[in-house]
PDB file of C-alpha atoms and ligand atoms in Angstrom:
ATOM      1  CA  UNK A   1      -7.548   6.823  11.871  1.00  0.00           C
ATOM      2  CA  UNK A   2      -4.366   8.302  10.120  1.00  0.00           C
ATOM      3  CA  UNK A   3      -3.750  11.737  10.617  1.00  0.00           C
ATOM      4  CA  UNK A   4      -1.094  13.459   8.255  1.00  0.00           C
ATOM      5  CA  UNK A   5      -0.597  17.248   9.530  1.00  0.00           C
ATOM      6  CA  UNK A   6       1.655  19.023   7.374  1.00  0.00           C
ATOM      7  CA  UNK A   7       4.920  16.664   6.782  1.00  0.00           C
ATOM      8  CA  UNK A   8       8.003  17.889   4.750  1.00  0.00           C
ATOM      9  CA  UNK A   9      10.722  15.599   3.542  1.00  0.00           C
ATOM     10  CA  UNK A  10      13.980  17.019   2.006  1.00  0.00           C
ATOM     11  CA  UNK A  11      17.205  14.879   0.914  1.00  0.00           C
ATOM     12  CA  UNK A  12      20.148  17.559   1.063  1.00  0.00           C
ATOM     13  CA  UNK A  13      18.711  20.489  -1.066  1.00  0.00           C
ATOM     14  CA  UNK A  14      16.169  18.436  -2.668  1.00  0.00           C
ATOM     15  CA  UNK A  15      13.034  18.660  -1.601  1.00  0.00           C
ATOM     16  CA  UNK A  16      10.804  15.149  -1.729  1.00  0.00           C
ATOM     17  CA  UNK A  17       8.172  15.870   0.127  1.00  0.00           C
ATOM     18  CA  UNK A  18       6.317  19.576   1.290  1.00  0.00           C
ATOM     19  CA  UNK A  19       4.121  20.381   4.015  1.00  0.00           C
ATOM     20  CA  UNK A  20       1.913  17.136   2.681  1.00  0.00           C
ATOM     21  CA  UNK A  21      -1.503  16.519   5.006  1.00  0.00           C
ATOM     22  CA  UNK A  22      -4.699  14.033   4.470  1.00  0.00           C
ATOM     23  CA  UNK A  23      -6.214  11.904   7.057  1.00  0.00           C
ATOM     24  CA  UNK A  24      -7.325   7.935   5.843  1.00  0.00           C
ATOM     25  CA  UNK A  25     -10.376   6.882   8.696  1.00  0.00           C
ATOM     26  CA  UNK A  26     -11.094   3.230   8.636  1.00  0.00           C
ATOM     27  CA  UNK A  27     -12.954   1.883   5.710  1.00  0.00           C
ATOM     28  CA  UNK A  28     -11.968   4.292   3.736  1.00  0.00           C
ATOM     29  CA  UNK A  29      -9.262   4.404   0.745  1.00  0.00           C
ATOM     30  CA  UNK A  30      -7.021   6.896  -0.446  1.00  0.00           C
ATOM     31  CA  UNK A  31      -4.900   6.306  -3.732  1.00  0.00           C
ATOM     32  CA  UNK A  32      -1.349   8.743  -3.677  1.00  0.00           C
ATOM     33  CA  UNK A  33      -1.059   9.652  -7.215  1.00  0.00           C
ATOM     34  CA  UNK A  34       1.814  10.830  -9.169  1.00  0.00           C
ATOM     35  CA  UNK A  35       4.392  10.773 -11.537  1.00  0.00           C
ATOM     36  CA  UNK A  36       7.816   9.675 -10.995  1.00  0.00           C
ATOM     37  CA  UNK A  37       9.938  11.234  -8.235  1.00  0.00           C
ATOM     38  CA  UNK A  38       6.639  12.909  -6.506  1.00  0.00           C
ATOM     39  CA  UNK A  39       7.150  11.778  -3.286  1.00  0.00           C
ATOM     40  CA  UNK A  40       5.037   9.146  -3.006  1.00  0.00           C
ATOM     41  CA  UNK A  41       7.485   6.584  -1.423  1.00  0.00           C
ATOM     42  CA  UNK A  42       8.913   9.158   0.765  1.00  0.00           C
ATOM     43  CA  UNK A  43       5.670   9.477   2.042  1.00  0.00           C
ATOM     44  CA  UNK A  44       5.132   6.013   3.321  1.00  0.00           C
ATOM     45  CA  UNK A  45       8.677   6.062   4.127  1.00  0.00           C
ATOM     46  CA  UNK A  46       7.761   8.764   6.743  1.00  0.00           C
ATOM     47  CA  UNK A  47       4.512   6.965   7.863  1.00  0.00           C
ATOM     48  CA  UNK A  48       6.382   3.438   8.549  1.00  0.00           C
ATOM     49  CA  UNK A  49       9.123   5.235  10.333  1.00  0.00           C
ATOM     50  CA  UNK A  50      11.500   4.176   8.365  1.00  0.00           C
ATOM     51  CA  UNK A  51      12.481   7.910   7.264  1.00  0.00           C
ATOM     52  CA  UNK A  52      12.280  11.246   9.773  1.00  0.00           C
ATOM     53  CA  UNK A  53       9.800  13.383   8.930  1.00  0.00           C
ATOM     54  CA  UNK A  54      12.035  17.334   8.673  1.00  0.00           C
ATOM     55  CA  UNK A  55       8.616  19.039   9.899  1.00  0.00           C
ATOM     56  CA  UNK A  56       5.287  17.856  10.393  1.00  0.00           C
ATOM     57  CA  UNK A  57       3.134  15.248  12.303  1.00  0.00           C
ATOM     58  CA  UNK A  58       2.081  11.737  11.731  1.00  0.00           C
ATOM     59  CA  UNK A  59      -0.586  10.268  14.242  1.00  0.00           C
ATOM     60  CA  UNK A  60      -2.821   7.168  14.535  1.00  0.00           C
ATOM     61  CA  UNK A  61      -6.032   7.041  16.323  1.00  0.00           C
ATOM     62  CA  UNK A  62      -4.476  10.682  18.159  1.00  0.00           C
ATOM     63  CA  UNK A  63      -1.253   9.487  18.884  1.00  0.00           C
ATOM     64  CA  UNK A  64       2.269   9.527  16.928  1.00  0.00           C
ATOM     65  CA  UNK A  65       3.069   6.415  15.411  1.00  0.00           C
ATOM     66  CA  UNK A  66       5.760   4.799  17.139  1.00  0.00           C
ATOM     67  CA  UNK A  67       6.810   1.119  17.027  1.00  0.00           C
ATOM     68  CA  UNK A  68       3.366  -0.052  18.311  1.00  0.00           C
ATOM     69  CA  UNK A  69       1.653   1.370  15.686  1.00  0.00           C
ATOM     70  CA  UNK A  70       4.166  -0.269  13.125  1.00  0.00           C
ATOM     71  CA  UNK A  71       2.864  -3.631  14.261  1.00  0.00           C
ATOM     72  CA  UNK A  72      -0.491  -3.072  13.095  1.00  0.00           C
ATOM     73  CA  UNK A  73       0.575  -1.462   9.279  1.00  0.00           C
ATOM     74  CA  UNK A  74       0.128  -4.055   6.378  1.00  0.00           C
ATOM     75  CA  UNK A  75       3.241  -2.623   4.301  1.00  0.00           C
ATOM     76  CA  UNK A  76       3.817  -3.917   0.263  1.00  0.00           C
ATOM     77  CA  UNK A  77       7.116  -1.938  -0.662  1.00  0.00           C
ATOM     78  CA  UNK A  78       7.642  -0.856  -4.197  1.00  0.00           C
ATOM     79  CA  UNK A  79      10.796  -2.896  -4.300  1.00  0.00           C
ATOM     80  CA  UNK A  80       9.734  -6.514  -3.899  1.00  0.00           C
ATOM     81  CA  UNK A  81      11.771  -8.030  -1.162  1.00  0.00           C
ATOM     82  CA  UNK A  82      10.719 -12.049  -0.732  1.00  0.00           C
ATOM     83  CA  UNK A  83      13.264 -14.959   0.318  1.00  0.00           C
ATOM     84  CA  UNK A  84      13.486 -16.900  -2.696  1.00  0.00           C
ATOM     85  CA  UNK A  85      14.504 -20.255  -1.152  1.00  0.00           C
ATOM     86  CA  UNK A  86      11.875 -20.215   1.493  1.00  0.00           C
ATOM     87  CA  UNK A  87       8.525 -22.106   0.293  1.00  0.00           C
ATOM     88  CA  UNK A  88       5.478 -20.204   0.306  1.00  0.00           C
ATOM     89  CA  UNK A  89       4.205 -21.057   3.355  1.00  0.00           C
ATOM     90  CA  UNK A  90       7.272 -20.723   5.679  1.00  0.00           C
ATOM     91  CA  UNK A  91       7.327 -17.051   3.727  1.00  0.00           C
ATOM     92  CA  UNK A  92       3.615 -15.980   4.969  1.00  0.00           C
ATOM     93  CA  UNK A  93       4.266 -17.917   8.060  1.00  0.00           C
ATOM     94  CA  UNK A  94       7.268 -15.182   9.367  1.00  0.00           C
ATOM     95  CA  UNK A  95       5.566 -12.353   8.575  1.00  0.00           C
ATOM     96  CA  UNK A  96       2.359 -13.426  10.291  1.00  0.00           C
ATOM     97  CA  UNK A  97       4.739 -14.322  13.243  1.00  0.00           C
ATOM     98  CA  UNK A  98       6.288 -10.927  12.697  1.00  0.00           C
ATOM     99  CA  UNK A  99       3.478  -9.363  13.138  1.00  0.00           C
ATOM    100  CA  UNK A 100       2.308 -11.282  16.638  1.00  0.00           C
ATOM    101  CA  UNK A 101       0.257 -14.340  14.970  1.00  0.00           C
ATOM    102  CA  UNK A 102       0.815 -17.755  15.769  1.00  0.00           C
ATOM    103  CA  UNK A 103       2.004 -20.342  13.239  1.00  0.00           C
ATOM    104  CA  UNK A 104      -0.696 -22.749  13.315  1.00  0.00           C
ATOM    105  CA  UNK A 105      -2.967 -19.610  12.679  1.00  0.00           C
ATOM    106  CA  UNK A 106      -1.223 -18.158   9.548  1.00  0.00           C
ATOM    107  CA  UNK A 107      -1.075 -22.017   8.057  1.00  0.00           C
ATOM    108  CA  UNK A 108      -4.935 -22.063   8.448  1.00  0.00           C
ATOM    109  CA  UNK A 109      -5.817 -18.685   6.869  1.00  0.00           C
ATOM    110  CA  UNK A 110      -3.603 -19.409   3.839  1.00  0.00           C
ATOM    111  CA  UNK A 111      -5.347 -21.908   1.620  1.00  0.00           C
ATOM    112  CA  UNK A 112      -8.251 -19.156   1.558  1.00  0.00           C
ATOM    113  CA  UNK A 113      -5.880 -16.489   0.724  1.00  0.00           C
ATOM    114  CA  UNK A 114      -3.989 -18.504  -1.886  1.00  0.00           C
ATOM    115  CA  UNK A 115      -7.569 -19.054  -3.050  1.00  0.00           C
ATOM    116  CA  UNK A 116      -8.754 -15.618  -2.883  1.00  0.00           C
ATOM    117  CA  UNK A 117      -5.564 -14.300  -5.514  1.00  0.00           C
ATOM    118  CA  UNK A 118      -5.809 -17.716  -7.517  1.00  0.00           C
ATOM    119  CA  UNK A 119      -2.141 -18.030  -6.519  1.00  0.00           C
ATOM    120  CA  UNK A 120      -0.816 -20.845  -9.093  1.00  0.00           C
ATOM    121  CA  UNK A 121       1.374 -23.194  -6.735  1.00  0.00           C
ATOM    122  CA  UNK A 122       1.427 -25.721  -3.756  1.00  0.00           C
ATOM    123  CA  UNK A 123       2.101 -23.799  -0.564  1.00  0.00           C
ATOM    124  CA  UNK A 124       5.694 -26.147  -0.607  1.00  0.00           C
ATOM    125  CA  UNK A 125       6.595 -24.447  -3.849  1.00  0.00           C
ATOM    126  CA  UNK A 126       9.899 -22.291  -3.287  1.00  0.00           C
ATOM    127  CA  UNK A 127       9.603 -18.640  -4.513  1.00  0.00           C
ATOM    128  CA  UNK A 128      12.288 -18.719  -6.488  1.00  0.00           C
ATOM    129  CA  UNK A 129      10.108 -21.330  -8.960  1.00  0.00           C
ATOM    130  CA  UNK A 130       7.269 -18.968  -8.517  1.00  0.00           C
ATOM    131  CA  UNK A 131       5.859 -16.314 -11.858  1.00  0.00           C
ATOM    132  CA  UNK A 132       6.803 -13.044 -11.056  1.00  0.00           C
ATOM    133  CA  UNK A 133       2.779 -11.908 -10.606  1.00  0.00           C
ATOM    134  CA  UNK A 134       2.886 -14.948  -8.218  1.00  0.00           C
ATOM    135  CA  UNK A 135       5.578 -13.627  -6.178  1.00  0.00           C
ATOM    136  CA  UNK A 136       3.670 -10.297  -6.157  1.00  0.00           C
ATOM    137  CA  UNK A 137       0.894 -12.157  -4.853  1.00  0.00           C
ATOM    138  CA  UNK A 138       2.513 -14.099  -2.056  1.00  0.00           C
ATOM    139  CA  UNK A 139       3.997 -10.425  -1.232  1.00  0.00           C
ATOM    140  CA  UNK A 140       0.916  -9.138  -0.758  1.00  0.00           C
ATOM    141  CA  UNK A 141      -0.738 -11.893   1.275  1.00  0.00           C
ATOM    142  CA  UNK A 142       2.245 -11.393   3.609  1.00  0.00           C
ATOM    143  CA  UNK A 143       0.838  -7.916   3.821  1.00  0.00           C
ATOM    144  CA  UNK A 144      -2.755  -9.067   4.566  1.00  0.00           C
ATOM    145  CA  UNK A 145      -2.761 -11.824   6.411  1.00  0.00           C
ATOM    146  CA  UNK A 146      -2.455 -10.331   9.811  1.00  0.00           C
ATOM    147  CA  UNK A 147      -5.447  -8.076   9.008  1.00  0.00           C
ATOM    148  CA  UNK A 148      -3.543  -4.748   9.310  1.00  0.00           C
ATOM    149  CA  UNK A 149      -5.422  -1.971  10.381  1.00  0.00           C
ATOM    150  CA  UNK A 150      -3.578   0.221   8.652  1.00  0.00           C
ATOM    151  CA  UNK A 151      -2.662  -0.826   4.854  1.00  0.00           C
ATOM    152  CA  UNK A 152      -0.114   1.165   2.708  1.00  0.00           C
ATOM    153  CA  UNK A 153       0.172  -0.333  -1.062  1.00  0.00           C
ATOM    154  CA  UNK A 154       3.026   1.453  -3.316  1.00  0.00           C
ATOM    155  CA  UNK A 155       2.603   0.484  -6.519  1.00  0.00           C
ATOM    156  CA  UNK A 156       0.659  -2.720  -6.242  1.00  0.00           C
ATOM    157  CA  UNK A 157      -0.989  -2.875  -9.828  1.00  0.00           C
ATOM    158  CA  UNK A 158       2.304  -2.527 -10.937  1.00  0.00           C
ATOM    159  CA  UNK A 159       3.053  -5.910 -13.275  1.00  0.00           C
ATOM    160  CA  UNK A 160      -0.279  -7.537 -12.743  1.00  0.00           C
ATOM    161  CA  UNK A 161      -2.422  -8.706 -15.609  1.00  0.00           C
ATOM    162  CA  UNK A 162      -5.725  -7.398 -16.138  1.00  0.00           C
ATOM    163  CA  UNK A 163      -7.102 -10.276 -14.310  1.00  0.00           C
ATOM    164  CA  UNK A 164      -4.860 -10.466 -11.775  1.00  0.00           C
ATOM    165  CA  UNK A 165      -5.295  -6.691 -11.095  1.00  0.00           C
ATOM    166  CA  UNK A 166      -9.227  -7.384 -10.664  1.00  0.00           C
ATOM    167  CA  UNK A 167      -8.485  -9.989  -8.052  1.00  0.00           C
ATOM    168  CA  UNK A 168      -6.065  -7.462  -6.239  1.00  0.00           C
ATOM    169  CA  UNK A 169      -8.909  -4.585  -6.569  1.00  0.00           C
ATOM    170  CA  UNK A 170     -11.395  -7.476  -5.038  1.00  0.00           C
ATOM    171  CA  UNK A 171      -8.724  -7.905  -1.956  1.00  0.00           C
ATOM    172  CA  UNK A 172      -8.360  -4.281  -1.377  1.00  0.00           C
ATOM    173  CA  UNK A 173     -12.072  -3.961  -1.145  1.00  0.00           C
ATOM    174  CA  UNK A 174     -12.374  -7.237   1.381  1.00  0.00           C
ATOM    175  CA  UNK A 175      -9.875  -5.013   3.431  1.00  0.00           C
ATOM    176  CA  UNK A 176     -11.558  -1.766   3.308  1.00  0.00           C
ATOM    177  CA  UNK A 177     -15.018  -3.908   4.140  1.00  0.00           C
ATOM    178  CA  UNK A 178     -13.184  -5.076   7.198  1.00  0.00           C
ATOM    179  CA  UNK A 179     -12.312  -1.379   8.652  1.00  0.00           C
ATOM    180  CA  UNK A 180      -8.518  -1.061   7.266  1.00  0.00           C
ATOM    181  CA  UNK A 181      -7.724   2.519   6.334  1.00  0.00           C
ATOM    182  CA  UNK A 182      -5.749   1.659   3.114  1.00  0.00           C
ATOM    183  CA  UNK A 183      -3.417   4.161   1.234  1.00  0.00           C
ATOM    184  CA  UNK A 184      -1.850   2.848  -2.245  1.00  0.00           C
ATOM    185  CA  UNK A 185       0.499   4.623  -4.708  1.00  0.00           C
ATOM    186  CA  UNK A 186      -0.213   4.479  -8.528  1.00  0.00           C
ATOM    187  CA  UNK A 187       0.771   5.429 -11.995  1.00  0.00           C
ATOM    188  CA  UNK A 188      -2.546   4.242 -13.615  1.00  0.00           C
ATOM    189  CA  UNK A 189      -5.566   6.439 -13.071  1.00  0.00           C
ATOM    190  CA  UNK A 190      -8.467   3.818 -13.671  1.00  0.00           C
ATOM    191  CA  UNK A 191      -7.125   2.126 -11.065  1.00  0.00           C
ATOM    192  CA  UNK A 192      -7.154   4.919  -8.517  1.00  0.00           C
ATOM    193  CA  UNK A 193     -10.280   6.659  -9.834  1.00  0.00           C
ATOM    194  CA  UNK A 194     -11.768   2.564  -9.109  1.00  0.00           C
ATOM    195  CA  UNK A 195     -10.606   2.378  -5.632  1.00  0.00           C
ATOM    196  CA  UNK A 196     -10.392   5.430  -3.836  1.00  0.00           C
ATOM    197  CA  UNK A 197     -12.435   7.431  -1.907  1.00  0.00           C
ATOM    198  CA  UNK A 198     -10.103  10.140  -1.981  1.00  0.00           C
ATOM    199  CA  UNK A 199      -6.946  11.109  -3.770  1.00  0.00           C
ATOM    200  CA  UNK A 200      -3.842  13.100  -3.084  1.00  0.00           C
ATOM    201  CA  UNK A 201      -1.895  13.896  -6.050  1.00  0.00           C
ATOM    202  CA  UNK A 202       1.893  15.195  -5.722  1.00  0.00           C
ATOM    203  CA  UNK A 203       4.047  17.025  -8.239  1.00  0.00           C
ATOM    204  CA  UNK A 204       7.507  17.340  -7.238  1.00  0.00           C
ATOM    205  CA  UNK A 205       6.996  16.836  -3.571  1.00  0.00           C
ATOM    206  CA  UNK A 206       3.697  19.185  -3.428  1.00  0.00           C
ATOM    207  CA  UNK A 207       0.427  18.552  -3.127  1.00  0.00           C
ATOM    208  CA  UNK A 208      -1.410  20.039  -6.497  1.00  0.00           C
ATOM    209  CA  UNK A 209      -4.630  18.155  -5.607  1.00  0.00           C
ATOM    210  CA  UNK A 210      -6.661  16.698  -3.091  1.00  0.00           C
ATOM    211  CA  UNK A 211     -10.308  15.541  -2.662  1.00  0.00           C
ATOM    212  CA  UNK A 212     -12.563  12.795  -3.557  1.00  0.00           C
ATOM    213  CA  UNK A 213     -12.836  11.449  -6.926  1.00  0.00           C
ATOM    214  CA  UNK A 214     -15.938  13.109  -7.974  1.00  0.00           C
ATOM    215  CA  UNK A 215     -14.893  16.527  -6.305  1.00  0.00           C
ATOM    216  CA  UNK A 216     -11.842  16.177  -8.615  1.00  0.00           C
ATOM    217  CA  UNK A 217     -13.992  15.304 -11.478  1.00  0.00           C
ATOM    218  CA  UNK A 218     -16.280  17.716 -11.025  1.00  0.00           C
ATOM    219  CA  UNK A 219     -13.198  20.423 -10.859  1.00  0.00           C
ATOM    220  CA  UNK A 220     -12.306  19.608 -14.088  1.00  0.00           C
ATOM    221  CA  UNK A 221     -15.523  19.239 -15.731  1.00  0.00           C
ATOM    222  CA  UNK A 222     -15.004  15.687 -16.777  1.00  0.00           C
ATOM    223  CA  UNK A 223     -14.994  12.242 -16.259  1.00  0.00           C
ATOM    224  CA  UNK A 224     -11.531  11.430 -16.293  1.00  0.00           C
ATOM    225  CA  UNK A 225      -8.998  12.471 -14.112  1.00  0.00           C
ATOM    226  CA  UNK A 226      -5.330  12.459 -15.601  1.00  0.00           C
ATOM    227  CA  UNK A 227      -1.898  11.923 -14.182  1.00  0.00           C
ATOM    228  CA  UNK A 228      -1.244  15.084 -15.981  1.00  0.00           C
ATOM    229  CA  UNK A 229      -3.903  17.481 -14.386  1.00  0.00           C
ATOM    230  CA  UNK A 230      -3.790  20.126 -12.826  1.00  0.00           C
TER     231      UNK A 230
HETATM  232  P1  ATP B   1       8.343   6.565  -8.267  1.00  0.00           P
HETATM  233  O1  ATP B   1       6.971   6.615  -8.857  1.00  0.00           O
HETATM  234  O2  ATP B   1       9.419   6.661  -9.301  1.00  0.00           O
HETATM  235  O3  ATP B   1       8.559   5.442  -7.310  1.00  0.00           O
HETATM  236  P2  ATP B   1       7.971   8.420  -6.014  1.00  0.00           P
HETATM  237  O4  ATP B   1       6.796   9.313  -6.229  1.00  0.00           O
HETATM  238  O5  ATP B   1       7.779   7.253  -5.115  1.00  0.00           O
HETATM  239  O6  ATP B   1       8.541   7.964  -7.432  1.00  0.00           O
HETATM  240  P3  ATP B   1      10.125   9.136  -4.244  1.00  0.00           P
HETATM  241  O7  ATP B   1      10.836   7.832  -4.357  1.00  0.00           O
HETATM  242  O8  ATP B   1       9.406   9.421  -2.985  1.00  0.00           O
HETATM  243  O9  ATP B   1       9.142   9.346  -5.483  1.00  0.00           O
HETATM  244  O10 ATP B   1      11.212  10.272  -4.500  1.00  0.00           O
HETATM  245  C1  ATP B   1      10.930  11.669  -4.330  1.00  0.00           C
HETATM  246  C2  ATP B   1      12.210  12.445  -4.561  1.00  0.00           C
HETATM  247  O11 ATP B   1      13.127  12.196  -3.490  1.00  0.00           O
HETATM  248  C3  ATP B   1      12.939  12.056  -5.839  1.00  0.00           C
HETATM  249  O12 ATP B   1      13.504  13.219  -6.400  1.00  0.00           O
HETATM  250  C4  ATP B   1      14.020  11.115  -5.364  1.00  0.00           C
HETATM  251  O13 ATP B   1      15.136  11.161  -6.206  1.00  0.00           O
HETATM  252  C5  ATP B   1      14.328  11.670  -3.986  1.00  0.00           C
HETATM  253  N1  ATP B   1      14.781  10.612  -3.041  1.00  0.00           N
HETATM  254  C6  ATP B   1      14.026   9.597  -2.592  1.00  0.00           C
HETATM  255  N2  ATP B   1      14.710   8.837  -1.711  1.00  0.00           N
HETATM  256  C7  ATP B   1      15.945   9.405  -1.619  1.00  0.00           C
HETATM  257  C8  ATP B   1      17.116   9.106  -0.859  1.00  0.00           C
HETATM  258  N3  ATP B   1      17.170   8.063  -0.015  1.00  0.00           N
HETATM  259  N4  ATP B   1      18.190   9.924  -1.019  1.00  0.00           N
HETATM  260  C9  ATP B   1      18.154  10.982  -1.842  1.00  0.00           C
HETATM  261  N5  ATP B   1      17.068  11.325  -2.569  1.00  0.00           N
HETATM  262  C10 ATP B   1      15.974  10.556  -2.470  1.00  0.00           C
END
């Protein structure tokens, strides 16, 4: 279980992040909604590690995530950062090694997740020849294929199709059904109103709502939720 108590973020005198909490148990999904600049990056900045937190707590199953806990965090980072002249397979195959499986294991799992996000391609294809939704898809694979326990998504709708987005929504849900608490960022509402079981929105670093879908609904009387609101 993630456990986010109260975590503040500033940059100099600009403030990116304030006194943010939710918790994410397994099986469940949280989308981070908001519009650009909210903090959402920051956020899973702080989570990963890769940025102190200025006040706050961060814990997993009780205990502060450290470098351990890193291991087991399924990360797809806004900016997408593949080796182009690597093939596909010797891509997957170093971040499944990166994240403590063997070779011969991440080469056997692949054809079913190539399968799974109708990745167009022979596993020998360089990314560099790859689509750009293709790449996106090999990116994420790199972030599933170790079956993370912990899965944190920014922006991953972002430049998909419509069908391509499905198959993504259909991954995220195999994920979920296999215990991962997942967290993803996103500009697009039906996405996160499809997905989550709870939302945090952020407005310039604060939190201006928080609660399931249907408690959010329900708060506003409607149906639809909107980037907008409150
Ligand atoms: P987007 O949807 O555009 O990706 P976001 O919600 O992910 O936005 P963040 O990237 O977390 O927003 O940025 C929050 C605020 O912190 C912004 O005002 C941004 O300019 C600022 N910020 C983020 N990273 C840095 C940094 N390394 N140095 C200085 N300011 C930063």
């Amino acid at each position: 279980m993630l456990e986010v108590h109260g975590i503040t973020k500033h940059f100099g005198d600009q403030l990116a992040v304030a006194d943010e909490s939710f918790t994410i148990h397994p099986g469940e999904i949280m989308g981070l909604i908001g519009q650009n600049g909210a903090g959402k990056t920051t956020t899973f900045r702080m989570i990963l590690g890769f940025l102190r937190t200025d006040a706050g707590q961060i814990l997993w199953d009780g205990q502060p995530v450290g470098k351990m806990n890193r291991d087991l965090i399924g990360y797809l980072p806004e900016e997408r950062g593949l080796y182009p002249k690597l093939s596909i397979e010797e891509q997957v195959a170093f971040f499944g090694q990166l994240h403590g499986m063997r070779k011969k294991d991440v080469l056997d799992a692949l054809p079913e997740w190539l399968e799974r996000f109708d990745v167009k391609g022979k596993r020998t294809d360089k990314l560099k020849d790859l689509s750009k939704g293709n790449q996106q898809k090999i990116q994420l694979i790199c972030a599933l294929i170790f079956q993370p326990k912990l899965l944190i998504l920014d922006e991953p709708f972002s430049g998909l199709d419509p069908v391509n987005a499905s198959l993504l929504e259909q991954g995220i849900q195999l994920m979920k059904k296999q215990g991962a608490a997942i967290i993803f960022s996103s500009h697009d509402m039906s996405n996160v109103e499809a997905l989550s079981d709870h939302l945090v929105m952020l407005k310039n670093g604060e939190t201006v709502l928080s609660g399931t879908v249907d408690d959010i609904r329900n708060q506003f009387g409607r149906t639809r939720i909107y980037l907008q609101d409150p």
